[in-house]
PDB file of C-alpha atoms in Angstrom:
ATOM      1  CA  UNK A   1     115.674  86.539 115.914  1.00 49.00           C
ATOM      2  CA  UNK A   2     117.650  84.509 113.311  1.00 54.00           C
ATOM      3  CA  UNK A   3     120.474  87.040 113.506  1.00 59.00           C
ATOM      4  CA  UNK A   4     120.575  86.816 117.287  1.00 51.00           C
ATOM      5  CA  UNK A   5     120.609  82.973 117.116  1.00 51.00           C
ATOM      6  CA  UNK A   6     123.430  83.037 114.570  1.00 53.00           C
ATOM      7  CA  UNK A   7     125.478  85.389 116.713  1.00 54.00           C
ATOM      8  CA  UNK A   8     124.583  83.586 119.821  1.00 49.00           C
ATOM      9  CA  UNK A   9     125.973  80.325 118.337  1.00 50.00           C
ATOM     10  CA  UNK A  10     129.387  82.096 117.372  1.00 50.00           C
ATOM     11  CA  UNK A  11     129.552  84.026 120.714  1.00 51.00           C
ATOM     12  CA  UNK A  12     131.873  83.378 123.500  1.00 52.00           C
ATOM     13  CA  UNK A  13     130.728  83.032 127.073  1.00 52.00           C
ATOM     14  CA  UNK A  14     131.260  86.796 127.652  1.00 59.00           C
ATOM     15  CA  UNK A  15     128.569  87.675 125.044  1.00 73.00           C
ATOM     16  CA  UNK A  16     126.027  84.910 125.610  1.00 75.00           C
ATOM     17  CA  UNK A  17     124.271  86.469 128.523  1.00 78.00           C
ATOM     18  CA  UNK A  18     123.745  89.731 126.594  1.00 82.00           C
ATOM     19  CA  UNK A  19     122.491  87.785 123.472  1.00 82.00           C
ATOM     20  CA  UNK A  20     120.061  86.056 125.546  1.00 84.00           C
ATOM     21  CA  UNK A  21     118.778  89.446 126.739  1.00 87.00           C
ATOM     22  CA  UNK A  22     118.379  90.417 123.102  1.00 87.00           C
ATOM     23  CA  UNK A  23     116.325  87.388 122.336  1.00 87.00           C
ATOM     24  CA  UNK A  24     114.215  87.901 125.458  1.00 90.00           C
ATOM     25  CA  UNK A  25     113.531  91.624 124.441  1.00 91.00           C
ATOM     26  CA  UNK A  26     112.437  90.577 120.976  1.00 88.00           C
ATOM     27  CA  UNK A  27     110.006  87.992 122.433  1.00 91.00           C
ATOM     28  CA  UNK A  28     108.649  90.418 125.027  1.00 92.00           C
ATOM     29  CA  UNK A  29     108.156  93.231 122.304  1.00 89.00           C
ATOM     30  CA  UNK A  30     106.246  90.847 119.953  1.00 88.00           C
ATOM     31  CA  UNK A  31     104.142  89.820 123.045  1.00 91.00           C
ATOM     32  CA  UNK A  32     103.345  93.437 123.656  1.00 91.00           C
ATOM     33  CA  UNK A  33     105.201  93.673 126.991  1.00 94.00           C
ATOM     34  CA  UNK A  34     107.204  96.785 126.029  1.00 92.00           C
ATOM     35  CA  UNK A  35     108.384  97.631 129.437  1.00 92.00           C
ATOM     36  CA  UNK A  36     109.999  94.166 129.814  1.00 93.00           C
ATOM     37  CA  UNK A  37     111.348  94.586 126.336  1.00 91.00           C
ATOM     38  CA  UNK A  38     112.902  97.909 127.083  1.00 92.00           C
ATOM     39  CA  UNK A  39     114.469  96.556 130.286  1.00 94.00           C
ATOM     40  CA  UNK A  40     115.970  93.480 128.494  1.00 91.00           C
ATOM     41  CA  UNK A  41     117.279  95.682 125.537  1.00 90.00           C
ATOM     42  CA  UNK A  42     118.999  98.213 127.989  1.00 92.00           C
ATOM     43  CA  UNK A  43     120.411  95.098 129.996  1.00 91.00           C
ATOM     44  CA  UNK A  44     121.775  93.652 126.734  1.00 89.00           C
ATOM     45  CA  UNK A  45     123.470  96.939 125.879  1.00 90.00           C
ATOM     46  CA  UNK A  46     125.080  97.026 129.274  1.00 90.00           C
ATOM     47  CA  UNK A  47     126.143  93.472 129.192  1.00 87.00           C
ATOM     48  CA  UNK A  48     127.713  93.860 125.561  1.00 88.00           C
ATOM     49  CA  UNK A  49     129.477  97.091 125.994  1.00 86.00           C
ATOM     50  CA  UNK A  50     132.785  95.402 124.931  1.00 84.00           C
ATOM     51  CA  UNK A  51     131.305  92.923 122.502  1.00 85.00           C
ATOM     52  CA  UNK A  52     132.011  92.665 118.818  1.00 85.00           C
ATOM     53  CA  UNK A  53     130.510  95.439 116.712  1.00 89.00           C
ATOM     54  CA  UNK A  54     128.025  92.982 115.097  1.00 88.00           C
ATOM     55  CA  UNK A  55     126.634  91.949 118.364  1.00 88.00           C
ATOM     56  CA  UNK A  56     126.402  95.549 119.694  1.00 91.00           C
ATOM     57  CA  UNK A  57     124.680  96.378 116.391  1.00 93.00           C
ATOM     58  CA  UNK A  58     121.934  93.923 117.056  1.00 90.00           C
ATOM     59  CA  UNK A  59     121.559  95.208 120.596  1.00 91.00           C
ATOM     60  CA  UNK A  60     121.087  98.758 119.394  1.00 95.00           C
ATOM     61  CA  UNK A  61     118.677  97.527 116.683  1.00 95.00           C
ATOM     62  CA  UNK A  62     116.415  95.945 119.356  1.00 93.00           C
ATOM     63  CA  UNK A  63     116.648  99.313 121.376  1.00 95.00           C
ATOM     64  CA  UNK A  64     115.445 100.953 118.180  1.00 96.00           C
ATOM     65  CA  UNK A  65     112.599  98.490 117.645  1.00 94.00           C
ATOM     66  CA  UNK A  66     111.364  98.779 121.241  1.00 94.00           C
ATOM     67  CA  UNK A  67     111.615 102.569 121.147  1.00 95.00           C
ATOM     68  CA  UNK A  68     109.516 102.707 117.986  1.00 94.00           C
ATOM     69  CA  UNK A  69     106.889 100.466 119.412  1.00 93.00           C
ATOM     70  CA  UNK A  70     106.879 102.749 122.525  1.00 93.00           C
ATOM     71  CA  UNK A  71     106.249 105.720 120.400  1.00 93.00           C
ATOM     72  CA  UNK A  72     109.706 107.198 121.010  1.00 95.00           C
ATOM     73  CA  UNK A  73     110.430 108.002 117.478  1.00 96.00           C
ATOM     74  CA  UNK A  74     113.565 110.103 118.058  1.00 96.00           C
ATOM     75  CA  UNK A  75     115.053 107.451 120.311  1.00 97.00           C
ATOM     76  CA  UNK A  76     114.223 104.830 117.521  1.00 97.00           C
ATOM     77  CA  UNK A  77     116.171 107.059 114.997  1.00 97.00           C
ATOM     78  CA  UNK A  78     119.144 107.309 117.080  1.00 97.00           C
ATOM     79  CA  UNK A  79     119.319 103.700 117.997  1.00 97.00           C
ATOM     80  CA  UNK A  80     118.899 102.528 114.304  1.00 97.00           C
ATOM     81  CA  UNK A  81     121.591 105.006 113.116  1.00 96.00           C
ATOM     82  CA  UNK A  82     124.054 103.601 115.883  1.00 97.00           C
ATOM     83  CA  UNK A  83     122.981 100.093 114.837  1.00 97.00           C
ATOM     84  CA  UNK A  84     123.832 100.774 111.119  1.00 97.00           C
ATOM     85  CA  UNK A  85     127.110 102.331 111.996  1.00 97.00           C
ATOM     86  CA  UNK A  86     128.167  99.255 113.980  1.00 96.00           C
ATOM     87  CA  UNK A  87     126.867  96.764 111.635  1.00 96.00           C
ATOM     88  CA  UNK A  88     128.639  98.593 108.629  1.00 96.00           C
ATOM     89  CA  UNK A  89     131.946  98.399 110.557  1.00 95.00           C
ATOM     90  CA  UNK A  90     131.422  94.703 111.230  1.00 93.00           C
ATOM     91  CA  UNK A  91     130.696  94.156 107.603  1.00 94.00           C
ATOM     92  CA  UNK A  92     127.221  92.863 108.247  1.00 94.00           C
ATOM     93  CA  UNK A  93     125.481  94.512 105.201  1.00 95.00           C
ATOM     94  CA  UNK A  94     122.333  92.530 105.614  1.00 95.00           C
ATOM     95  CA  UNK A  95     121.929  94.115 109.115  1.00 95.00           C
ATOM     96  CA  UNK A  96     122.735  97.460 107.729  1.00 97.00           C
ATOM     97  CA  UNK A  97     119.911  97.026 105.107  1.00 97.00           C
ATOM     98  CA  UNK A  98     117.413  96.008 107.850  1.00 96.00           C
ATOM     99  CA  UNK A  99     118.165  99.051 109.879  1.00 97.00           C
ATOM    100  CA  UNK A 100     117.856 101.363 106.980  1.00 97.00           C
ATOM    101  CA  UNK A 101     114.561  99.648 106.069  1.00 97.00           C
ATOM    102  CA  UNK A 102     113.394 100.391 109.647  1.00 97.00           C
ATOM    103  CA  UNK A 103     114.430 104.102 109.525  1.00 97.00           C
ATOM    104  CA  UNK A 104     112.563 104.269 106.176  1.00 97.00           C
ATOM    105  CA  UNK A 105     109.383 103.105 107.702  1.00 96.00           C
ATOM    106  CA  UNK A 106     109.632 105.531 110.419  1.00 97.00           C
ATOM    107  CA  UNK A 107     109.981 108.401 107.966  1.00 97.00           C
ATOM    108  CA  UNK A 108     107.085 107.097 105.842  1.00 96.00           C
ATOM    109  CA  UNK A 109     104.864 106.906 109.014  1.00 94.00           C
ATOM    110  CA  UNK A 110     105.721 110.566 109.632  1.00 94.00           C
ATOM    111  CA  UNK A 111     104.927 111.509 105.989  1.00 94.00           C
ATOM    112  CA  UNK A 112     108.527 112.429 105.166  1.00 96.00           C
ATOM    113  CA  UNK A 113     108.437 110.497 101.957  1.00 96.00           C
ATOM    114  CA  UNK A 114     111.575 111.978 100.350  1.00 96.00           C
ATOM    115  CA  UNK A 115     113.594 110.765 103.397  1.00 97.00           C
ATOM    116  CA  UNK A 116     111.851 107.394 103.351  1.00 97.00           C
ATOM    117  CA  UNK A 117     112.653 106.851  99.696  1.00 97.00           C
ATOM    118  CA  UNK A 118     116.392 107.869 100.406  1.00 97.00           C
ATOM    119  CA  UNK A 119     116.646 105.288 103.147  1.00 97.00           C
ATOM    120  CA  UNK A 120     114.870 102.611 101.137  1.00 96.00           C
ATOM    121  CA  UNK A 121     117.456 103.193  98.374  1.00 96.00           C
ATOM    122  CA  UNK A 122     120.353 102.925 100.900  1.00 96.00           C
ATOM    123  CA  UNK A 123     118.782  99.842 102.123  1.00 96.00           C
ATOM    124  CA  UNK A 124     118.633  98.362  98.654  1.00 96.00           C
ATOM    125  CA  UNK A 125     122.257  99.270  97.898  1.00 96.00           C
ATOM    126  CA  UNK A 126     123.479  97.502 101.100  1.00 96.00           C
ATOM    127  CA  UNK A 127     121.405  94.447 100.299  1.00 96.00           C
ATOM    128  CA  UNK A 128     122.796  94.481  96.730  1.00 96.00           C
ATOM    129  CA  UNK A 129     126.387  94.539  97.955  1.00 95.00           C
ATOM    130  CA  UNK A 130     125.875  91.210  99.888  1.00 95.00           C
ATOM    131  CA  UNK A 131     123.401  89.680  97.509  1.00 96.00           C
ATOM    132  CA  UNK A 132     120.563  89.378 100.093  1.00 96.00           C
ATOM    133  CA  UNK A 133     117.655  88.471  97.735  1.00 97.00           C
ATOM    134  CA  UNK A 134     115.080  88.671 100.482  1.00 96.00           C
ATOM    135  CA  UNK A 135     116.139  92.150 101.332  1.00 96.00           C
ATOM    136  CA  UNK A 136     116.303  93.187  97.697  1.00 97.00           C
ATOM    137  CA  UNK A 137     112.773  92.060  97.242  1.00 97.00           C
ATOM    138  CA  UNK A 138     111.521  93.828 100.387  1.00 96.00           C
ATOM    139  CA  UNK A 139     113.363  96.952  99.538  1.00 95.00           C
ATOM    140  CA  UNK A 140     111.723  97.230  96.063  1.00 97.00           C
ATOM    141  CA  UNK A 141     108.359  96.307  97.246  1.00 98.00           C
ATOM    142  CA  UNK A 142     108.409  98.762 100.159  1.00 97.00           C
ATOM    143  CA  UNK A 143     109.740 101.498  97.920  1.00 97.00           C
ATOM    144  CA  UNK A 144     107.031 100.699  95.416  1.00 98.00           C
ATOM    145  CA  UNK A 145     104.302 101.070  98.056  1.00 97.00           C
ATOM    146  CA  UNK A 146     105.752 104.232  99.127  1.00 97.00           C
ATOM    147  CA  UNK A 147     105.618 105.626  95.547  1.00 98.00           C
ATOM    148  CA  UNK A 148     102.072 104.712  95.372  1.00 97.00           C
ATOM    149  CA  UNK A 149     101.491 107.080  98.325  1.00 95.00           C
ATOM    150  CA  UNK A 150     103.517 109.761  96.490  1.00 96.00           C
ATOM    151  CA  UNK A 151     101.098 109.386  93.539  1.00 96.00           C
ATOM    152  CA  UNK A 152     103.841 108.039  91.164  1.00 97.00           C
ATOM    153  CA  UNK A 153     102.058 104.929  89.756  1.00 98.00           C
ATOM    154  CA  UNK A 154     104.385 104.365  86.889  1.00 98.00           C
ATOM    155  CA  UNK A 155     107.441 104.272  89.051  1.00 98.00           C
ATOM    156  CA  UNK A 156     105.613 102.283  91.539  1.00 98.00           C
ATOM    157  CA  UNK A 157     104.640  99.801  89.098  1.00 98.00           C
ATOM    158  CA  UNK A 158     108.281  99.189  87.843  1.00 98.00           C
ATOM    159  CA  UNK A 159     109.516  98.822  91.360  1.00 98.00           C
ATOM    160  CA  UNK A 160     106.800  96.338  92.345  1.00 98.00           C
ATOM    161  CA  UNK A 161     107.443  94.215  89.284  1.00 98.00           C
ATOM    162  CA  UNK A 162     111.099  94.135  90.242  1.00 98.00           C
ATOM    163  CA  UNK A 163     110.354  93.369  93.703  1.00 98.00           C
ATOM    164  CA  UNK A 164     107.911  90.683  92.927  1.00 98.00           C
ATOM    165  CA  UNK A 165     110.474  88.926  90.666  1.00 98.00           C
ATOM    166  CA  UNK A 166     113.001  88.912  93.427  1.00 97.00           C
ATOM    167  CA  UNK A 167     110.444  87.567  95.896  1.00 98.00           C
ATOM    168  CA  UNK A 168     109.320  84.853  93.664  1.00 98.00           C
ATOM    169  CA  UNK A 169     112.846  83.750  93.008  1.00 97.00           C
ATOM    170  CA  UNK A 170     113.230  82.803  96.664  1.00 97.00           C
ATOM    171  CA  UNK A 171     109.742  82.132  97.539  1.00 97.00           C
ATOM    172  CA  UNK A 172     109.406  85.104  99.894  1.00 97.00           C
ATOM    173  CA  UNK A 173     105.706  84.806 100.619  1.00 96.00           C
ATOM    174  CA  UNK A 174     105.058  88.016 102.434  1.00 96.00           C
ATOM    175  CA  UNK A 175     106.672  90.191  99.816  1.00 97.00           C
ATOM    176  CA  UNK A 176     104.929  88.372  97.112  1.00 98.00           C
ATOM    177  CA  UNK A 177     101.560  89.030  98.631  1.00 98.00           C
ATOM    178  CA  UNK A 178     102.299  92.763  99.252  1.00 98.00           C
ATOM    179  CA  UNK A 179     103.540  93.162  95.815  1.00 98.00           C
ATOM    180  CA  UNK A 180     100.495  91.603  94.224  1.00 98.00           C
ATOM    181  CA  UNK A 181      98.292  93.995  96.200  1.00 98.00           C
ATOM    182  CA  UNK A 182     100.445  96.875  95.200  1.00 98.00           C
ATOM    183  CA  UNK A 183     100.395  96.024  91.602  1.00 98.00           C
ATOM    184  CA  UNK A 184      96.535  95.859  91.556  1.00 98.00           C
ATOM    185  CA  UNK A 185      96.661  99.289  93.076  1.00 98.00           C
ATOM    186  CA  UNK A 186      99.179 100.597  90.576  1.00 98.00           C
ATOM    187  CA  UNK A 187      96.932  99.427  87.633  1.00 98.00           C
ATOM    188  CA  UNK A 188      94.000 101.211  89.120  1.00 98.00           C
ATOM    189  CA  UNK A 189      96.059 104.345  89.602  1.00 98.00           C
ATOM    190  CA  UNK A 190      97.166 104.151  85.915  1.00 98.00           C
ATOM    191  CA  UNK A 191      93.544 103.698  84.938  1.00 97.00           C
ATOM    192  CA  UNK A 192      94.193 100.327  83.128  1.00 98.00           C
ATOM    193  CA  UNK A 193      91.027  98.436  84.089  1.00 97.00           C
ATOM    194  CA  UNK A 194      91.835  95.071  82.289  1.00 97.00           C
ATOM    195  CA  UNK A 195      95.300  94.978  84.016  1.00 98.00           C
ATOM    196  CA  UNK A 196      93.648  95.900  87.305  1.00 98.00           C
ATOM    197  CA  UNK A 197      91.111  93.184  87.038  1.00 97.00           C
ATOM    198  CA  UNK A 198      93.716  90.534  86.137  1.00 97.00           C
ATOM    199  CA  UNK A 199      96.048  91.604  89.005  1.00 98.00           C
ATOM    200  CA  UNK A 200      93.303  91.755  91.475  1.00 98.00           C
ATOM    201  CA  UNK A 201      92.249  88.163  90.561  1.00 97.00           C
ATOM    202  CA  UNK A 202      95.796  87.204  91.030  1.00 97.00           C
ATOM    203  CA  UNK A 203      95.927  88.842  94.433  1.00 97.00           C
ATOM    204  CA  UNK A 204      92.616  87.463  95.542  1.00 96.00           C
ATOM    205  CA  UNK A 205      94.095  83.950  94.719  1.00 97.00           C
ATOM    206  CA  UNK A 206      96.863  84.672  97.244  1.00 96.00           C
ATOM    207  CA  UNK A 207      95.720  83.530 100.661  1.00 95.00           C
ATOM    208  CA  UNK A 208      97.733  86.102 102.521  1.00 95.00           C
ATOM    209  CA  UNK A 209      96.781  89.033 100.352  1.00 96.00           C
ATOM    210  CA  UNK A 210      93.009  87.861 100.314  1.00 95.00           C
ATOM    211  CA  UNK A 211      93.013  87.639 104.117  1.00 96.00           C
ATOM    212  CA  UNK A 212      94.847  90.919 104.948  1.00 95.00           C
ATOM    213  CA  UNK A 213      93.498  93.230 102.185  1.00 96.00           C
ATOM    214  CA  UNK A 214      90.116  91.879 101.163  1.00 96.00           C
ATOM    215  CA  UNK A 215      88.428  95.241 101.289  1.00 96.00           C
ATOM    216  CA  UNK A 216      91.059  97.154  99.157  1.00 96.00           C
ATOM    217  CA  UNK A 217      91.037  94.322  96.585  1.00 97.00           C
ATOM    218  CA  UNK A 218      87.350  94.215  96.260  1.00 97.00           C
ATOM    219  CA  UNK A 219      87.317  97.882  95.759  1.00 97.00           C
ATOM    220  CA  UNK A 220      89.873  97.621  92.938  1.00 98.00           C
ATOM    221  CA  UNK A 221      87.872  94.639  91.489  1.00 97.00           C
ATOM    222  CA  UNK A 222      84.685  96.693  91.463  1.00 97.00           C
ATOM    223  CA  UNK A 223      86.350  99.720  89.951  1.00 97.00           C
ATOM    224  CA  UNK A 224      87.725  97.574  87.103  1.00 97.00           C
ATOM    225  CA  UNK A 225      84.503  95.934  86.439  1.00 96.00           C
ATOM    226  CA  UNK A 226      82.646  99.228  86.294  1.00 96.00           C
ATOM    227  CA  UNK A 227      85.126 100.556  83.708  1.00 94.00           C
ATOM    228  CA  UNK A 228      84.650  97.250  81.595  1.00 92.00           C
ATOM    229  CA  UNK A 229      81.038  97.191  81.445  1.00 79.00           C
TER     230      UNK A 229
END
């Protein structure tokens, strides 16, 4: 939404209607009205056919988001690929990074972890080129969580430590919370009970982490205590 507002403010009259459709599609998708979101996304693309590449990239990104929520994974892949291509042509590297993150998430959901890792790395590289610290944090945290799924806890631990440092440097609360939970999981996977207990206590003190992942954190805490008895 922030990108849509930024582009809306810079747009001429010919693009304003299409950008308004993009914002409507985003709102509808978040509200769960996927048919309205799809209609607005397609209307935006039709209205913006001659618009600047950055604007068209955003429209394709919304198409990808709506497709993924409707279960059309192949449609989402195609839309995000076109979105990244247009954003790259426009020099909008933060947008490129976001689209690569979205594609990585789709691959991860399918169990294609190698492809997911590759796209997370591409997202990180794009974010690094433009110095987008929020995306650098998210990229490392997401890849770290993926490495936990791949049963590579040492690799995951290093990535999560890096991601947490990036996130804390800009106060990115969501990434901080995910990283803290991931680090507790990594300590358990590494069978380091003292570290797991310390990290779990830190995560449970985080309101977001404690609310969203209480069962997982309690499981790690119980494991750590059983090893320290």
